[in-house]
PDB file of C-alpha atoms in Angstrom:
ATOM      1  CA  MET A   1     107.230  91.835 117.598  1.00  0.00           C
ATOM      2  CA  LEU A   2     106.227  92.974 121.109  1.00  0.00           C
ATOM      3  CA  LYS A   3     108.938  92.642 123.734  1.00  0.00           C
ATOM      4  CA  LEU A   4     107.840  91.239 127.077  1.00  0.00           C
ATOM      5  CA  SER A   5     109.444  92.928 130.040  1.00  0.00           C
ATOM      6  CA  THR A   6     106.793  92.448 132.750  1.00  0.00           C
ATOM      7  CA  SER A   7     103.877  90.150 133.337  1.00  0.00           C
ATOM      8  CA  PHE A   8     101.416  93.002 132.697  1.00  0.00           C
ATOM      9  CA  THR A   9     101.884  95.836 130.215  1.00  0.00           C
ATOM     10  CA  ARG A  10      99.494  98.552 129.080  1.00  0.00           C
ATOM     11  CA  PHE A  11      99.901 100.943 126.207  1.00  0.00           C
ATOM     12  CA  SER A  12      97.472 103.323 124.535  1.00  0.00           C
ATOM     13  CA  ILE A  13      96.628 104.087 120.933  1.00  0.00           C
ATOM     14  CA  ASN A  14      95.056 107.512 121.001  1.00  0.00           C
ATOM     15  CA  PRO A  15      92.093 107.802 121.135  1.00  0.00           C
ATOM     16  CA  ILE A  16      91.401 104.027 121.185  1.00  0.00           C
ATOM     17  CA  ARG A  17      93.332 102.355 123.980  1.00  0.00           C
ATOM     18  CA  VAL A  18      94.250  98.687 123.941  1.00  0.00           C
ATOM     19  CA  SER A  19      94.956  96.614 127.036  1.00  0.00           C
ATOM     20  CA  PHE A  20      97.140  93.506 126.848  1.00  0.00           C
ATOM     21  CA  ARG A  21      97.327  90.641 129.335  1.00  0.00           C
ATOM     22  CA  TYR A  22     100.113  88.166 128.718  1.00  0.00           C
ATOM     23  CA  PHE A  23      99.807  84.481 129.397  1.00  0.00           C
ATOM     24  CA  GLU A  24     102.061  81.485 128.996  1.00  0.00           C
ATOM     25  CA  THR A  25     101.382  79.586 125.779  1.00  0.00           C
ATOM     26  CA  LYS A  26     101.234  75.825 126.110  1.00  0.00           C
ATOM     27  CA  GLY A  27     102.653  73.485 123.524  1.00  0.00           C
ATOM     28  CA  LEU A  28     105.572  75.668 122.393  1.00  0.00           C
ATOM     29  CA  THR A  29     108.278  73.596 120.772  1.00  0.00           C
ATOM     30  CA  SER A  30     111.939  73.995 121.630  1.00  0.00           C
ATOM     31  CA  THR A  31     112.659  75.435 118.175  1.00  0.00           C
ATOM     32  CA  SER A  32     109.982  78.108 118.478  1.00  0.00           C
ATOM     33  CA  GLN A  33     111.381  81.579 119.114  1.00  0.00           C
ATOM     34  CA  ARG A  34     108.037  83.306 119.707  1.00  0.00           C
ATOM     35  CA  PRO A  35     107.601  84.686 123.240  1.00  0.00           C
ATOM     36  CA  PRO A  36     104.370  84.230 125.219  1.00  0.00           C
ATOM     37  CA  LEU A  37     101.466  85.608 123.237  1.00  0.00           C
ATOM     38  CA  PRO A  38      99.428  88.652 124.340  1.00  0.00           C
ATOM     39  CA  LEU A  39      95.719  88.313 124.888  1.00  0.00           C
ATOM     40  CA  VAL A  40      93.858  91.543 124.131  1.00  0.00           C
ATOM     41  CA  THR A  41      91.151  91.612 126.750  1.00  0.00           C
ATOM     42  CA  SER A  42      89.634  95.046 126.129  1.00  0.00           C
ATOM     43  CA  ARG A  43      89.780  98.151 123.988  1.00  0.00           C
ATOM     44  CA  ASP A  44      88.577 101.515 125.257  1.00  0.00           C
ATOM     45  CA  LEU A  45      86.166 102.308 122.418  1.00  0.00           C
ATOM     46  CA  PRO A  46      84.743 105.848 122.292  1.00  0.00           C
ATOM     47  CA  TYR A  47      81.025 106.420 121.631  1.00  0.00           C
ATOM     48  CA  ARG A  48      80.182 102.865 122.608  1.00  0.00           C
ATOM     49  CA  PRO A  49      76.415 102.168 122.512  1.00  0.00           C
ATOM     50  CA  LYS A  50      74.903 101.374 125.870  1.00  0.00           C
ATOM     51  CA  TYR A  51      72.786  98.380 124.902  1.00  0.00           C
ATOM     52  CA  VAL A  52      74.813  96.858 122.058  1.00  0.00           C
ATOM     53  CA  GLU A  53      77.635  94.408 122.711  1.00  0.00           C
ATOM     54  CA  SER A  54      80.949  94.809 120.936  1.00  0.00           C
ATOM     55  CA  ARG A  55      82.031  92.198 118.416  1.00  0.00           C
ATOM     56  CA  GLN A  56      85.263  90.240 118.760  1.00  0.00           C
ATOM     57  CA  ALA A  57      87.853  89.066 116.249  1.00  0.00           C
ATOM     58  CA  TRP A  58      91.165  87.224 116.416  1.00  0.00           C
ATOM     59  CA  LEU A  59      94.459  88.992 115.872  1.00  0.00           C
ATOM     60  CA  CYS A  60      96.595  86.795 113.594  1.00  0.00           C
ATOM     61  CA  ASN A  61     100.163  86.769 112.309  1.00  0.00           C
ATOM     62  CA  MET A  62     101.734  87.004 108.864  1.00  0.00           C
ATOM     63  CA  ASP A  63     105.295  85.796 109.542  1.00  0.00           C
ATOM     64  CA  THR A  64     104.378  82.103 109.231  1.00  0.00           C
ATOM     65  CA  ILE A  65     102.217  80.217 106.763  1.00  0.00           C
ATOM     66  CA  GLU A  66     100.369  78.441 109.563  1.00  0.00           C
ATOM     67  CA  GLU A  67      97.939  80.772 111.290  1.00  0.00           C
ATOM     68  CA  GLU A  68      98.619  81.670 114.931  1.00  0.00           C
ATOM     69  CA  LYS A  69      96.199  83.470 117.210  1.00  0.00           C
ATOM     70  CA  LEU A  70      98.014  86.385 118.815  1.00  0.00           C
ATOM     71  CA  GLY A  71      95.093  87.857 120.713  1.00  0.00           C
ATOM     72  CA  LEU A  72      91.415  88.725 120.814  1.00  0.00           C
ATOM     73  CA  LEU A  73      90.162  92.167 119.769  1.00  0.00           C
ATOM     74  CA  ASP A  74      87.000  94.066 120.642  1.00  0.00           C
ATOM     75  CA  LEU A  75      85.460  95.750 117.592  1.00  0.00           C
ATOM     76  CA  HIS A  76      83.239  98.799 117.779  1.00  0.00           C
ATOM     77  CA  PRO A  77      79.564  97.805 117.385  1.00  0.00           C
ATOM     78  CA  SER A  78      78.663 101.070 115.611  1.00  0.00           C
ATOM     79  CA  ILE A  79      80.943 100.043 112.723  1.00  0.00           C
ATOM     80  CA  TRP A  80      80.976  96.239 112.730  1.00  0.00           C
ATOM     81  CA  ALA A  81      77.477  95.383 114.039  1.00  0.00           C
ATOM     82  CA  VAL A  82      74.920  97.608 112.309  1.00  0.00           C
ATOM     83  CA  MET A  83      71.810  96.477 110.486  1.00  0.00           C
ATOM     84  CA  PRO A  84      72.910  96.114 106.831  1.00  0.00           C
ATOM     85  CA  ARG A  85      71.355  98.565 104.380  1.00  0.00           C
ATOM     86  CA  PHE A  86      71.906  97.107 100.930  1.00  0.00           C
ATOM     87  CA  ASP A  87      70.339 100.137  99.276  1.00  0.00           C
ATOM     88  CA  ILE A  88      73.095 102.353 100.719  1.00  0.00           C
ATOM     89  CA  ILE A  89      75.780  99.896  99.577  1.00  0.00           C
ATOM     90  CA  PHE A  90      74.204  99.881  96.099  1.00  0.00           C
ATOM     91  CA  LYS A  91      74.224 103.699  95.990  1.00  0.00           C
ATOM     92  CA  ASN A  92      77.925 103.785  96.836  1.00  0.00           C
ATOM     93  CA  TYR A  93      78.675 101.052  94.294  1.00  0.00           C
ATOM     94  CA  ASN A  94      76.905 102.891  91.465  1.00  0.00           C
ATOM     95  CA  TRP A  95      78.507 106.179  92.481  1.00  0.00           C
ATOM     96  CA  GLN A  96      81.997 104.725  92.260  1.00  0.00           C
ATOM     97  CA  LYS A  97      81.264 103.097  88.904  1.00  0.00           C
ATOM     98  CA  SER A  98      80.083 106.416  87.472  1.00  0.00           C
ATOM     99  CA  LEU A  99      83.334 108.100  88.524  1.00  0.00           C
ATOM    100  CA  HIS A 100      85.323 106.255  85.851  1.00  0.00           C
ATOM    101  CA  PHE A 101      82.745 106.284  83.024  1.00  0.00           C
ATOM    102  CA  VAL A 102      83.080 108.899  80.289  1.00  0.00           C
ATOM    103  CA  ASP A 103      80.932 108.761  77.136  1.00  0.00           C
ATOM    104  CA  TYR A 104      83.067 109.951  74.206  1.00  0.00           C
ATOM    105  CA  LYS A 105      80.432 109.357  71.514  1.00  0.00           C
ATOM    106  CA  VAL A 106      79.705 112.321  69.228  1.00  0.00           C
ATOM    107  CA  GLU A 107      76.712 112.332  66.852  1.00  0.00           C
ATOM    108  CA  TYR A 108      77.084 114.805  63.974  1.00  0.00           C
ATOM    109  CA  THR A 109      74.523 117.479  63.227  1.00  0.00           C
ATOM    110  CA  ARG A 110      73.327 118.255  59.683  1.00  0.00           C
ATOM    111  CA  ALA A 111      76.017 120.938  59.404  1.00  0.00           C
ATOM    112  CA  GLU A 112      78.812 118.451  60.238  1.00  0.00           C
ATOM    113  CA  MET A 113      77.687 115.690  57.836  1.00  0.00           C
ATOM    114  CA  LYS A 114      79.358 115.153  54.489  1.00  0.00           C
ATOM    115  CA  GLY A 115      77.343 115.922  51.340  1.00  0.00           C
ATOM    116  CA  GLY A 116      73.854 117.347  51.119  1.00  0.00           C
ATOM    117  CA  GLY A 117      74.977 120.655  49.707  1.00  0.00           C
ATOM    118  CA  ARG A 118      72.572 120.746  46.773  1.00  0.00           C
ATOM    119  CA  LYS A 119      68.824 120.721  46.867  1.00  0.00           C
ATOM    120  CA  PRO A 120      67.656 117.122  46.214  1.00  0.00           C
ATOM    121  CA  TRP A 121      64.781 118.104  43.851  1.00  0.00           C
ATOM    122  CA  PRO A 122      63.012 121.283  42.769  1.00  0.00           C
ATOM    123  CA  GLN A 123      60.811 123.122  45.226  1.00  0.00           C
ATOM    124  CA  LYS A 124      57.685 122.699  43.085  1.00  0.00           C
ATOM    125  CA  GLY A 125      56.365 120.533  40.297  1.00  0.00           C
ATOM    126  CA  THR A 126      57.416 117.039  41.463  1.00  0.00           C
ATOM    127  CA  GLY A 127      54.572 116.335  43.891  1.00  0.00           C
ATOM    128  CA  ARG A 128      56.993 115.526  46.692  1.00  0.00           C
ATOM    129  CA  ALA A 129      57.581 117.326  49.947  1.00  0.00           C
ATOM    130  CA  ARG A 130      59.976 120.211  49.810  1.00  0.00           C
ATOM    131  CA  HIS A 131      63.491 119.620  51.124  1.00  0.00           C
ATOM    132  CA  GLY A 132      66.735 121.543  51.030  1.00  0.00           C
ATOM    133  CA  SER A 133      69.287 118.836  51.958  1.00  0.00           C
ATOM    134  CA  ILE A 134      69.489 115.057  52.227  1.00  0.00           C
ATOM    135  CA  ARG A 135      71.431 115.480  55.498  1.00  0.00           C
ATOM    136  CA  SER A 136      68.381 116.791  57.300  1.00  0.00           C
ATOM    137  CA  PRO A 137      67.576 114.920  60.552  1.00  0.00           C
ATOM    138  CA  ILE A 138      64.373 113.515  59.019  1.00  0.00           C
ATOM    139  CA  PHE A 139      66.389 111.521  56.430  1.00  0.00           C
ATOM    140  CA  ILE A 140      67.743 108.060  57.295  1.00  0.00           C
ATOM    141  CA  LYS A 141      71.399 108.963  56.728  1.00  0.00           C
ATOM    142  CA  GLY A 142      71.005 112.531  57.898  1.00  0.00           C
ATOM    143  CA  GLY A 143      72.420 114.316  60.895  1.00  0.00           C
ATOM    144  CA  LYS A 144      71.184 114.003  64.468  1.00  0.00           C
ATOM    145  CA  ALA A 145      69.189 116.702  66.166  1.00  0.00           C
ATOM    146  CA  HIS A 146      70.067 117.014  69.884  1.00  0.00           C
ATOM    147  CA  GLY A 147      72.385 113.994  69.638  1.00  0.00           C
ATOM    148  CA  LYS A 148      75.237 112.968  71.938  1.00  0.00           C
ATOM    149  CA  ARG A 149      78.038 115.495  72.203  1.00  0.00           C
ATOM    150  CA  GLY A 150      80.858 113.798  74.090  1.00  0.00           C
ATOM    151  CA  PRO A 151      82.927 113.632  76.149  1.00  0.00           C
ATOM    152  CA  LYS A 152      80.262 113.530  78.832  1.00  0.00           C
ATOM    153  CA  THR A 153      80.407 112.116  82.351  1.00  0.00           C
ATOM    154  CA  ASP A 154      77.626 111.064  84.687  1.00  0.00           C
ATOM    155  CA  PHE A 155      79.580 112.122  87.770  1.00  0.00           C
ATOM    156  CA  TYR A 156      77.633 113.200  90.817  1.00  0.00           C
ATOM    157  CA  MET A 157      78.562 113.602  94.469  1.00  0.00           C
ATOM    158  CA  LEU A 158      77.120 111.607  97.331  1.00  0.00           C
ATOM    159  CA  SER A 159      76.584 113.215 100.702  1.00  0.00           C
ATOM    160  CA  ASN A 160      79.013 112.605 103.557  1.00  0.00           C
ATOM    161  CA  SER A 161      76.457 110.597 105.511  1.00  0.00           C
ATOM    162  CA  THR A 162      75.738 108.250 102.578  1.00  0.00           C
ATOM    163  CA  ARG A 163      79.425 107.557 101.980  1.00  0.00           C
ATOM    164  CA  VAL A 164      80.134 106.956 105.675  1.00  0.00           C
ATOM    165  CA  ASP A 165      77.107 104.664 105.993  1.00  0.00           C
ATOM    166  CA  GLY A 166      78.228 102.809 102.873  1.00  0.00           C
ATOM    167  CA  LEU A 167      81.624 102.025 104.408  1.00  0.00           C
ATOM    168  CA  ILE A 168      80.074 100.968 107.720  1.00  0.00           C
ATOM    169  CA  ASN A 169      77.452  98.717 106.126  1.00  0.00           C
ATOM    170  CA  THR A 170      80.014  97.080 103.848  1.00  0.00           C
ATOM    171  CA  LEU A 171      82.395  96.430 106.748  1.00  0.00           C
ATOM    172  CA  THR A 172      79.538  94.897 108.721  1.00  0.00           C
ATOM    173  CA  CYS A 173      78.604  92.585 105.827  1.00  0.00           C
ATOM    174  CA  LYS A 174      82.207  91.505 105.272  1.00  0.00           C
ATOM    175  CA  PHE A 175      82.635  90.782 108.980  1.00  0.00           C
ATOM    176  CA  ALA A 176      79.356  88.842 109.143  1.00  0.00           C
ATOM    177  CA  GLN A 177      80.508  86.702 106.209  1.00  0.00           C
ATOM    178  CA  ASP A 178      83.830  85.972 107.980  1.00  0.00           C
ATOM    179  CA  ASP A 179      85.769  87.762 105.240  1.00  0.00           C
ATOM    180  CA  VAL A 180      87.669  90.160 107.527  1.00  0.00           C
ATOM    181  CA  VAL A 181      91.097  89.208 108.906  1.00  0.00           C
ATOM    182  CA  ILE A 182      93.093  91.350 111.350  1.00  0.00           C
ATOM    183  CA  VAL A 183      96.872  90.885 111.500  1.00  0.00           C
ATOM    184  CA  ASP A 184      99.576  92.475 113.615  1.00  0.00           C
ATOM    185  CA  SER A 185     101.545  93.742 110.577  1.00  0.00           C
ATOM    186  CA  LEU A 186     102.240  93.015 106.909  1.00  0.00           C
ATOM    187  CA  GLU A 187     105.834  91.969 107.519  1.00  0.00           C
ATOM    188  CA  ILE A 188     106.682  88.615 105.927  1.00  0.00           C
ATOM    189  CA  PRO A 189     110.052  86.796 106.093  1.00  0.00           C
ATOM    190  CA  THR A 190     110.635  86.589 102.308  1.00  0.00           C
ATOM    191  CA  ASP A 191     109.832  88.448  99.090  1.00  0.00           C
ATOM    192  CA  ASP A 192     108.928  85.248  97.205  1.00  0.00           C
ATOM    193  CA  SER A 193     105.438  85.238  95.695  1.00  0.00           C
ATOM    194  CA  ASN A 194     105.079  81.525  96.490  1.00  0.00           C
ATOM    195  CA  TYR A 195     104.992  82.387 100.187  1.00  0.00           C
ATOM    196  CA  ILE A 196     101.916  84.608  99.725  1.00  0.00           C
ATOM    197  CA  GLU A 197     100.231  81.989  97.535  1.00  0.00           C
ATOM    198  CA  GLN A 198     100.782  79.262 100.107  1.00  0.00           C
ATOM    199  CA  LEU A 199      99.658  81.544 102.939  1.00  0.00           C
ATOM    200  CA  ILE A 200      96.409  82.470 101.168  1.00  0.00           C
ATOM    201  CA  GLN A 201      95.739  78.851 100.234  1.00  0.00           C
ATOM    202  CA  GLN A 202      96.496  77.577 103.743  1.00  0.00           C
ATOM    203  CA  ARG A 203      94.206  80.108 105.412  1.00  0.00           C
ATOM    204  CA  LYS A 204      91.481  79.852 102.735  1.00  0.00           C
ATOM    205  CA  TRP A 205      91.281  83.566 101.996  1.00  0.00           C
ATOM    206  CA  GLY A 206      89.792  83.075  98.544  1.00  0.00           C
ATOM    207  CA  ASN A 207      90.985  84.039  95.079  1.00  0.00           C
ATOM    208  CA  SER A 208      91.475  87.766  95.726  1.00  0.00           C
ATOM    209  CA  VAL A 209      92.747  89.567  98.826  1.00  0.00           C
ATOM    210  CA  LEU A 210      92.833  93.265  99.718  1.00  0.00           C
ATOM    211  CA  PHE A 211      95.549  94.211 102.237  1.00  0.00           C
ATOM    212  CA  ILE A 212      95.026  97.455 104.164  1.00  0.00           C
ATOM    213  CA  ASN A 213      98.039  99.095 105.812  1.00  0.00           C
ATOM    214  CA  ASP A 214      98.214 102.078 108.166  1.00  0.00           C
ATOM    215  CA  SER A 215     100.574 103.901 105.779  1.00  0.00           C
ATOM    216  CA  ASP A 216     101.085 104.242 102.041  1.00  0.00           C
ATOM    217  CA  ILE A 217     104.690 103.040 102.488  1.00  0.00           C
ATOM    218  CA  MET A 218     104.313  99.275 102.409  1.00  0.00           C
ATOM    219  CA  PRO A 219     106.816  96.730 103.776  1.00  0.00           C
ATOM    220  CA  ARG A 220     109.453  95.754 101.239  1.00  0.00           C
ATOM    221  CA  ASN A 221     108.972  91.977 101.187  1.00  0.00           C
ATOM    222  CA  ILE A 222     105.211  91.952 100.678  1.00  0.00           C
ATOM    223  CA  THR A 223     105.471  94.704  98.053  1.00  0.00           C
ATOM    224  CA  LEU A 224     107.880  92.640  95.964  1.00  0.00           C
ATOM    225  CA  ALA A 225     105.930  89.433  96.565  1.00  0.00           C
ATOM    226  CA  VAL A 226     102.581  90.742  95.265  1.00  0.00           C
ATOM    227  CA  ASP A 227     104.035  92.975  92.539  1.00  0.00           C
ATOM    228  CA  LYS A 228     102.957  90.671  89.688  1.00  0.00           C
ATOM    229  CA  MET A 229      99.918  89.152  91.392  1.00  0.00           C
ATOM    230  CA  GLU A 230      96.804  90.860  90.034  1.00  0.00           C
ATOM    231  CA  PRO A 231      94.265  89.428  92.546  1.00  0.00           C
ATOM    232  CA  ILE A 232      96.355  90.744  95.465  1.00  0.00           C
ATOM    233  CA  VAL A 233      96.284  94.501  96.135  1.00  0.00           C
ATOM    234  CA  LEU A 234      97.970  96.644  98.790  1.00  0.00           C
ATOM    235  CA  MET A 235      96.117  99.793  99.853  1.00  0.00           C
ATOM    236  CA  PRO A 236      96.572 102.454 102.575  1.00  0.00           C
ATOM    237  CA  TYR A 237      93.779 102.844 105.092  1.00  0.00           C
ATOM    238  CA  TYR A 238      92.554 106.171 103.677  1.00  0.00           C
ATOM    239  CA  GLY A 239      91.881 104.494 100.297  1.00  0.00           C
ATOM    240  CA  LEU A 240      89.384 101.975 101.676  1.00  0.00           C
ATOM    241  CA  ASN A 241      86.175 102.100  99.636  1.00  0.00           C
ATOM    242  CA  VAL A 242      82.986 100.134  99.062  1.00  0.00           C
ATOM    243  CA  TYR A 243      83.783  99.064  95.487  1.00  0.00           C
ATOM    244  CA  SER A 244      87.116  97.470  96.440  1.00  0.00           C
ATOM    245  CA  MET A 245      85.662  95.652  99.434  1.00  0.00           C
ATOM    246  CA  LEU A 246      82.955  94.132  97.230  1.00  0.00           C
ATOM    247  CA  LYS A 247      85.457  93.246  94.517  1.00  0.00           C
ATOM    248  CA  PHE A 248      87.868  91.254  96.712  1.00  0.00           C
ATOM    249  CA  ASP A 249      87.013  88.070  98.591  1.00  0.00           C
ATOM    250  CA  THR A 250      88.940  88.784 101.797  1.00  0.00           C
ATOM    251  CA  LEU A 251      89.788  92.034 103.568  1.00  0.00           C
ATOM    252  CA  VAL A 252      93.011  91.913 105.623  1.00  0.00           C
ATOM    253  CA  LEU A 253      93.559  94.801 108.063  1.00  0.00           C
ATOM    254  CA  THR A 254      96.547  95.573 110.226  1.00  0.00           C
ATOM    255  CA  LEU A 255      95.925  96.520 113.839  1.00  0.00           C
ATOM    256  CA  GLU A 256      97.071 100.101 113.304  1.00  0.00           C
ATOM    257  CA  SER A 257      94.890 100.520 110.213  1.00  0.00           C
ATOM    258  CA  LEU A 258      91.910  99.134 112.159  1.00  0.00           C
ATOM    259  CA  ASN A 259      92.374 101.808 114.818  1.00  0.00           C
ATOM    260  CA  LYS A 260      92.667 104.605 112.251  1.00  0.00           C
ATOM    261  CA  ILE A 261      89.638 103.432 110.269  1.00  0.00           C
ATOM    262  CA  GLU A 262      87.493 103.216 113.400  1.00  0.00           C
ATOM    263  CA  ASN A 263      88.663 106.625 114.620  1.00  0.00           C
ATOM    264  CA  ARG A 264      87.891 108.314 111.303  1.00  0.00           C
ATOM    265  CA  LEU A 265      84.470 106.684 110.887  1.00  0.00           C
ATOM    266  CA  LEU A 266      83.474 107.480 114.469  1.00  0.00           C
ATOM    267  CA  PHE A 267      84.511 111.093 113.950  1.00  0.00           C
ATOM    268  CA  HIS A 268      82.294 111.417 110.889  1.00  0.00           C
ATOM    269  CA  LEU A 269      79.407 109.612 112.578  1.00  0.00           C
ATOM    270  CA  HIS A 270      79.340 112.105 115.436  1.00  0.00           C
ATOM    271  CA  ARG A 271      80.225 115.336 113.647  1.00  0.00           C
ATOM    272  CA  SER A 272      77.632 118.085 113.639  1.00  0.00           C
ATOM    273  CA  ASN A 273      77.741 118.866 109.900  1.00  0.00           C
ATOM    274  CA  ILE A 274      77.544 115.303 108.578  1.00  0.00           C
ATOM    275  CA  ASN A 275      74.639 116.198 106.242  1.00  0.00           C
ATOM    276  CA  GLN A 276      76.319 119.273 104.792  1.00  0.00           C
ATOM    277  CA  LYS A 277      75.880 119.512 101.025  1.00  0.00           C
ATOM    278  CA  PHE A 278      78.797 119.780  98.634  1.00  0.00           C
ATOM    279  CA  ASN A 279      79.442 123.024  96.765  1.00  0.00           C
ATOM    280  CA  ARG A 280      81.287 123.407  93.516  1.00  0.00           C
ATOM    281  CA  ILE A 281      84.980 124.183  94.048  1.00  0.00           C
ATOM    282  CA  LYS A 282      86.235 127.246  92.235  1.00  0.00           C
ATOM    283  CA  PHE A 283      89.535 127.175  90.380  1.00  0.00           C
ATOM    284  CA  ASN A 284      91.070 129.831  92.633  1.00  0.00           C
ATOM    285  CA  GLN A 285      89.835 128.211  95.843  1.00  0.00           C
ATOM    286  CA  THR A 286      92.353 126.715  98.251  1.00  0.00           C
ATOM    287  CA  VAL A 287      91.458 123.146  99.254  1.00  0.00           C
ATOM    288  CA  PRO A 288      92.781 122.115 102.709  1.00  0.00           C
ATOM    289  CA  LEU A 289      94.680 118.832 102.822  1.00  0.00           C
ATOM    290  CA  ASN A 290      93.079 116.180 105.040  1.00  0.00           C
ATOM    291  CA  SER A 291      96.220 114.381 106.160  1.00  0.00           C
ATOM    292  CA  ASP A 292      95.059 112.194 109.011  1.00  0.00           C
TER     293      ASP A 292
END
């Protein structure tokens, strides 16, 4: 909860800065303990296009079942307002599906088949073709020549630009379909699963919801509440992917995770080696950790 000390307060989230302007909220009941709500009037977005307007979204709460508008956010148009490329989304979807597929099927050769040790009939005198074993690949129950030799995977690596464009296009499609919700935090007042069910039903978030947090350490109450709920998943911001966004009906982002996702995508969009190809990693090669 933001504490109000003055009528105007400004704080910065590096490198995206957010400006708040507070206003008195009308219609507050005497039992309500919420202070005047902040109205987010602007965000200093880096690399903003000159001729494209930024998109806007409401900042909502999670501490009550009834939805309350806490402010209005400006979203970066290079991430939330691009022309959708469904071919790029399809490439990312197929790439992620191939990551988990391993073909374990093994087809035996003629040397691995049982039987067939003796010659089926004499070399000459029968009028038939000459054969040395009934396990030859030309027989019906024989071995396989050049058959499957599992385990085998169809893994391949997409380029950096294709993966970044896949995330951006999927976020744009989810936002255009009104399936993106931005909340101040994932803190809820209770660890009861009925609270999450009522909240999702009240706000019409669909049958499955993906919560994105700015850290992999989730709040205690929401972790216990969704522990046995399969359609509800908690994920840190660095695990956001195309497959999960397509799988779940609604994408719920915290404000901090929104800033980190935009910062990381903008960095990759404007890096000089975005089209650099991947090389095979050697076993004795040190891989740097990308922490933030």
